[in-house]
PDB file of C-alpha atoms in Angstrom:
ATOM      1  CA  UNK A   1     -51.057 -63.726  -8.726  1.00 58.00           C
ATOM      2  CA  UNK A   2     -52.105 -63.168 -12.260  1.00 81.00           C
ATOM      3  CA  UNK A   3     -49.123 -61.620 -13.381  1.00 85.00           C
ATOM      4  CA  UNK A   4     -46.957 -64.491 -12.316  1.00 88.00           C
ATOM      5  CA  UNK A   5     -49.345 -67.247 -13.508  1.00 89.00           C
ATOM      6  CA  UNK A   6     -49.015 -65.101 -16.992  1.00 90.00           C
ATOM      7  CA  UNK A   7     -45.942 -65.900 -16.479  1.00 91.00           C
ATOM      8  CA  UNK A   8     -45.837 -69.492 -15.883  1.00 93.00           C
ATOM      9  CA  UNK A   9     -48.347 -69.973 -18.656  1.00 93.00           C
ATOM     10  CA  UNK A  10     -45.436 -68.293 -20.793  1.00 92.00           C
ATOM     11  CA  UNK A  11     -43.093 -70.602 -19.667  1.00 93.00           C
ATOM     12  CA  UNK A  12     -45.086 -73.780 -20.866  1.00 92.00           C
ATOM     13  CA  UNK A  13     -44.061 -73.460 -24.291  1.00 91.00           C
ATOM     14  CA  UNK A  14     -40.021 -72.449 -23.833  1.00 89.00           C
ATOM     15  CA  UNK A  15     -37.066 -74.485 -25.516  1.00 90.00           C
ATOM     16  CA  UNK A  16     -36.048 -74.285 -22.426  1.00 92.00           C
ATOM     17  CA  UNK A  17     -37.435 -77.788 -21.318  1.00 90.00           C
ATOM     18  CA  UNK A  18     -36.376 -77.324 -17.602  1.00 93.00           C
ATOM     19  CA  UNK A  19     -38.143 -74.087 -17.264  1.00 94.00           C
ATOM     20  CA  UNK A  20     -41.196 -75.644 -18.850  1.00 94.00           C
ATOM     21  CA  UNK A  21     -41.011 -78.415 -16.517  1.00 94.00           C
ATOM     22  CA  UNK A  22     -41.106 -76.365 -13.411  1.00 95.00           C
ATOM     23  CA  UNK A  23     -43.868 -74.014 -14.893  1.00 95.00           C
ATOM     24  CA  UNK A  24     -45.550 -77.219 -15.120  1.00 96.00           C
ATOM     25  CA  UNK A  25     -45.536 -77.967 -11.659  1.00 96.00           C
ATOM     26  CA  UNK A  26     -45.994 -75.133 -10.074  1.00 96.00           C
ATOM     27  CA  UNK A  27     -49.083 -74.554 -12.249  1.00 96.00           C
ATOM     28  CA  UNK A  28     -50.237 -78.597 -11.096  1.00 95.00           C
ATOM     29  CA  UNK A  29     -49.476 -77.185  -7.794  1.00 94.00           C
ATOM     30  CA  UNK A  30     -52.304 -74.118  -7.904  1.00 93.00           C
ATOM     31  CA  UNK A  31     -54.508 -76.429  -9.903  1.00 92.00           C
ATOM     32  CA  UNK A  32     -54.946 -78.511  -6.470  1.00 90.00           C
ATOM     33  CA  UNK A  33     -55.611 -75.336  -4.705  1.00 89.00           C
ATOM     34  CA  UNK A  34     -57.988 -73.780  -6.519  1.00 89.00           C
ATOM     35  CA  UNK A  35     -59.655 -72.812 -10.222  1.00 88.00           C
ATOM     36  CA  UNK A  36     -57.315 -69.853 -10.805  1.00 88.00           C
ATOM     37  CA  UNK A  37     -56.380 -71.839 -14.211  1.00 90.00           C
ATOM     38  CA  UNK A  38     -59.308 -72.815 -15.315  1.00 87.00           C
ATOM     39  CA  UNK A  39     -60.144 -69.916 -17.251  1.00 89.00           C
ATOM     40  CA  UNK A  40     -57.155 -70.641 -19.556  1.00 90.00           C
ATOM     41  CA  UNK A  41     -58.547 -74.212 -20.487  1.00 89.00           C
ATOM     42  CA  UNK A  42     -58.622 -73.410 -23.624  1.00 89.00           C
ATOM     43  CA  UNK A  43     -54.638 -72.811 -23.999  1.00 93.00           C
ATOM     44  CA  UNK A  44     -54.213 -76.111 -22.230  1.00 93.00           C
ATOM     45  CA  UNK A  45     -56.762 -77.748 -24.578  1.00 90.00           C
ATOM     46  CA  UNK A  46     -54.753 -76.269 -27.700  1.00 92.00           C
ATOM     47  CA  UNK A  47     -51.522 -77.186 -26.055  1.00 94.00           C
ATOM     48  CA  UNK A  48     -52.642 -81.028 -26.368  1.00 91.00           C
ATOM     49  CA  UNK A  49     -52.423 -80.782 -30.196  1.00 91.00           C
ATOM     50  CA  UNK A  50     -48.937 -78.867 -30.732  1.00 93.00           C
ATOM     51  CA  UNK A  51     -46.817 -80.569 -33.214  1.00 93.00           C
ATOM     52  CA  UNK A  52     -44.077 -80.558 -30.447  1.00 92.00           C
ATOM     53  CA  UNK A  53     -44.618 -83.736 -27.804  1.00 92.00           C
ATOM     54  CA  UNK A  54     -43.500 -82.042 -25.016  1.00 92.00           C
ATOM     55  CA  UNK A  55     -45.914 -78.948 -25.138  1.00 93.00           C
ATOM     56  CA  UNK A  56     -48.815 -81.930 -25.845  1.00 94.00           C
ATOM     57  CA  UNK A  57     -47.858 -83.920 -22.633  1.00 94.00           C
ATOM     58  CA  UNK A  58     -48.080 -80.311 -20.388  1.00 95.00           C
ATOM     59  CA  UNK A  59     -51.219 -79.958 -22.023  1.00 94.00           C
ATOM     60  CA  UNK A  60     -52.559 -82.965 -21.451  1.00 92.00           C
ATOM     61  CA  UNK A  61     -50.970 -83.092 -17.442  1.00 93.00           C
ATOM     62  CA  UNK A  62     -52.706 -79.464 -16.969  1.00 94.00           C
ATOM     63  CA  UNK A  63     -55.911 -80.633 -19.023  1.00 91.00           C
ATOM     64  CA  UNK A  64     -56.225 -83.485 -16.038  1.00 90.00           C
ATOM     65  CA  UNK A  65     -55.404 -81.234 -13.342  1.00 91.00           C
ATOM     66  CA  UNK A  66     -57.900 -78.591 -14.222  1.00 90.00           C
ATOM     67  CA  UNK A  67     -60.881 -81.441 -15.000  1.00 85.00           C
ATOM     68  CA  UNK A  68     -62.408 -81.085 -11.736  1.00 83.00           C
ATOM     69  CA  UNK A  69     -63.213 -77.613 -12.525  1.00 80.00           C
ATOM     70  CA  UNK A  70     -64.147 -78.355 -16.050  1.00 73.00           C
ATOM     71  CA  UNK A  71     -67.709 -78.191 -17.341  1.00 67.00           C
ATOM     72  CA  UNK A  72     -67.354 -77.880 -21.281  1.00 66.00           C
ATOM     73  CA  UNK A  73     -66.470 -81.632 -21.377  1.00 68.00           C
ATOM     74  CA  UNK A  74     -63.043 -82.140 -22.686  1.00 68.00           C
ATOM     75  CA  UNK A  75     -62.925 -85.547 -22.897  1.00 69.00           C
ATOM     76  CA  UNK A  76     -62.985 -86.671 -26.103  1.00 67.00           C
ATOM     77  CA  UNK A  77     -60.422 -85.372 -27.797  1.00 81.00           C
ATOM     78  CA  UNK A  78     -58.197 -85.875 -24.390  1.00 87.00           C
ATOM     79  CA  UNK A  79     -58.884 -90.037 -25.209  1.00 90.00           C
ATOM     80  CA  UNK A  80     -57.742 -89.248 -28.068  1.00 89.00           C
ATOM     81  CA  UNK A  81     -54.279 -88.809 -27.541  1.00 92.00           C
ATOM     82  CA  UNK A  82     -54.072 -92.795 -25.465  1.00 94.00           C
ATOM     83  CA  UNK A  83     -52.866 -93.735 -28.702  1.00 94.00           C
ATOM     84  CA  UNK A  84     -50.942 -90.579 -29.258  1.00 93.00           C
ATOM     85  CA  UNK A  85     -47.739 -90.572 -32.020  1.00 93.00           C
ATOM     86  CA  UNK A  86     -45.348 -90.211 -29.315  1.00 94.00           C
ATOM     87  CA  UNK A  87     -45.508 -93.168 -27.303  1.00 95.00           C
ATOM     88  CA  UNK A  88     -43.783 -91.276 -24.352  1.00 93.00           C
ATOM     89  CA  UNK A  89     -46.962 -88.620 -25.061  1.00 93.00           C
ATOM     90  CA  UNK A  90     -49.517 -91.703 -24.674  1.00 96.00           C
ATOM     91  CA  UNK A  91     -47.894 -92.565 -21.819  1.00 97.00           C
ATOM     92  CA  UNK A  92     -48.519 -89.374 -20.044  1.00 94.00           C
ATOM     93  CA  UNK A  93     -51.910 -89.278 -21.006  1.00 94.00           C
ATOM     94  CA  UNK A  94     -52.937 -92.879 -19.723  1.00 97.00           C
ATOM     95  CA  UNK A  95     -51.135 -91.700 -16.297  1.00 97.00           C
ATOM     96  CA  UNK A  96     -53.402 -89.338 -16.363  1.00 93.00           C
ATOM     97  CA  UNK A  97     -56.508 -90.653 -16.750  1.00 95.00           C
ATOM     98  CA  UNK A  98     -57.582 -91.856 -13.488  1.00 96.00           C
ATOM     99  CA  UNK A  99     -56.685 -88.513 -11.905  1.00 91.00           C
ATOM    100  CA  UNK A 100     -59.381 -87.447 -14.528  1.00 90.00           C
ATOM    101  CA  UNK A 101     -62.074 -90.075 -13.555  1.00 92.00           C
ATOM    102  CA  UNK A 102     -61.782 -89.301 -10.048  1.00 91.00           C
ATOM    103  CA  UNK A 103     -62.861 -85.712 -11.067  1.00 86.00           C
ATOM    104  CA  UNK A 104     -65.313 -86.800 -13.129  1.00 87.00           C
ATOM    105  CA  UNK A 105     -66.372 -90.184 -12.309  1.00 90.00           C
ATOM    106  CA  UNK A 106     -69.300 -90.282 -14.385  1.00 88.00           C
ATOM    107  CA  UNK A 107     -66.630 -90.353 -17.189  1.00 88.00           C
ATOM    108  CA  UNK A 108     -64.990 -93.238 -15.940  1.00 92.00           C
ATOM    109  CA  UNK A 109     -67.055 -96.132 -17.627  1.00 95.00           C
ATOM    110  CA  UNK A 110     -66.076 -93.951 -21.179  1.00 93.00           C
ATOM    111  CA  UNK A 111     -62.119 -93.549 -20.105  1.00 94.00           C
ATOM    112  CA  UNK A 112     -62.169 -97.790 -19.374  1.00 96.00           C
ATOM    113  CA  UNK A 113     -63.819 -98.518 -22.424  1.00 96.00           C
ATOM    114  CA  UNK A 114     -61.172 -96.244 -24.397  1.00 95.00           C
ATOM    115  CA  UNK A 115     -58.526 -97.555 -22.335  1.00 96.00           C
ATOM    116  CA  UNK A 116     -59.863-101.232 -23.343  1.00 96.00           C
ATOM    117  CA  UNK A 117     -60.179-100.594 -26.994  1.00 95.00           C
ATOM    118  CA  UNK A 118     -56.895 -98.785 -27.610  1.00 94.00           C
ATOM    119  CA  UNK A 119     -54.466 -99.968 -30.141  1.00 93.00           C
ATOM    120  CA  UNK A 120     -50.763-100.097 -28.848  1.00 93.00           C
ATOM    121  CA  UNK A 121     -50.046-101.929 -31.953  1.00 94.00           C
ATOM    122  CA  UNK A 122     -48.904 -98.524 -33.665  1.00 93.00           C
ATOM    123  CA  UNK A 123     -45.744 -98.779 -31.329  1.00 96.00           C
ATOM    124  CA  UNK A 124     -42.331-100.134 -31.529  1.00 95.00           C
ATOM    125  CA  UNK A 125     -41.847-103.072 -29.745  1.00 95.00           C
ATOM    126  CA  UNK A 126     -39.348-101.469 -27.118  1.00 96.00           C
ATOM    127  CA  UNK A 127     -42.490 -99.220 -25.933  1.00 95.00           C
ATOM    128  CA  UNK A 128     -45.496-101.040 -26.241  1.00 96.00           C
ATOM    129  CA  UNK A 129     -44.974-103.290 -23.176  1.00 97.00           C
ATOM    130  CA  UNK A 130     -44.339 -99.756 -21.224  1.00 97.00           C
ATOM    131  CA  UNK A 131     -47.909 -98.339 -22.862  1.00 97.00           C
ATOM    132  CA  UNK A 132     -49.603-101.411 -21.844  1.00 97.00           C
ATOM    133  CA  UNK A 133     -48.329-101.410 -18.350  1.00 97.00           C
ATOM    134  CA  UNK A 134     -49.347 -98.028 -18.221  1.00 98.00           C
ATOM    135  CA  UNK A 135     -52.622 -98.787 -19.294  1.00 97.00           C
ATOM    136  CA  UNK A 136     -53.393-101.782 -17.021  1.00 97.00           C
ATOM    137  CA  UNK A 137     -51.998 -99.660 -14.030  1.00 98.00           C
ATOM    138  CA  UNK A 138     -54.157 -97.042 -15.154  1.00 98.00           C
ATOM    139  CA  UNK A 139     -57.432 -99.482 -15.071  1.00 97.00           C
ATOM    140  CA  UNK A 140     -56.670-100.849 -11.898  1.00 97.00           C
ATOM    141  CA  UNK A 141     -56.393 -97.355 -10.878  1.00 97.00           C
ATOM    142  CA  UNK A 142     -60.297 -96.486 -11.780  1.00 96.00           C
ATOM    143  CA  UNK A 143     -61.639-100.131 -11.471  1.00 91.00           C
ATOM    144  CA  UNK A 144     -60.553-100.080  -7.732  1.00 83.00           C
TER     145      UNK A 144
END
């Protein structure tokens, strides 16, 4: 299995966006089943501050799918990217979040307050409705 999730840990970072994409998955896929990934937290950690939007958002999805086995804390500089450059990157990361409180729901109250006190102002007005959707979804989501 290591050789292949090598592999798929390659794959993150192609031009190839469609090969990333399923990389993604199937590496969301053994991130439910067990902590195989978690010792490459760091790559997903410095995948959520490329320069390229698309590696940030895999970062970010594998980031939340590897937080229940996460004990460094990761959080902060995960809120960070709520108000990201890239709406479409924000996005993803507010979709995230409760997926992140549920494994750690002692970080809830800190992911609703950052949620709350984000900014969406940054945006263009053809995305800022869609990031504040997202973000009200996203606290219903936790509040439940």
């Amino acid at each position: 299995m290591s050789e292949k999730v090598e592999e798929l840990l390659e794959f993150l970072t192609s031009r190839d966006n469609s090969q990333a994409y399923q990389a993604l998955k199937a590496l969301e896929e053994m991130s439910a089943e067990s902590n195989c990934l978690y010792p490459h937290m760091d790559k997903f950690i410095a995948m959520a501050s490329s320069g390229n939007s698309y590696v940030r958002t895999r970062g970010l999805a594998l980031i939340a799918h590897n937080a229940k086995w996460d004990v460094d804390g990761i959080i902060d500089g995960y809120l960070e990217h709520i108000t990201d450059e890239k709406p479409i990157c924000a996005r993803q990361c507010i979709k995230l979040l409760p997926l992140l409180a549920e494994a750690k729901p002692a970080l809830a109250p800190k992911i609703v307050s950052a949620l709350r006190d984000a900014n969406v102002a940054r945006y263009a007005d053809s995305m800022r409705p869609l990031v504040q959707k997202d973000t009200r979804d996203s606290l219903l989501a936790i509040e439940h």
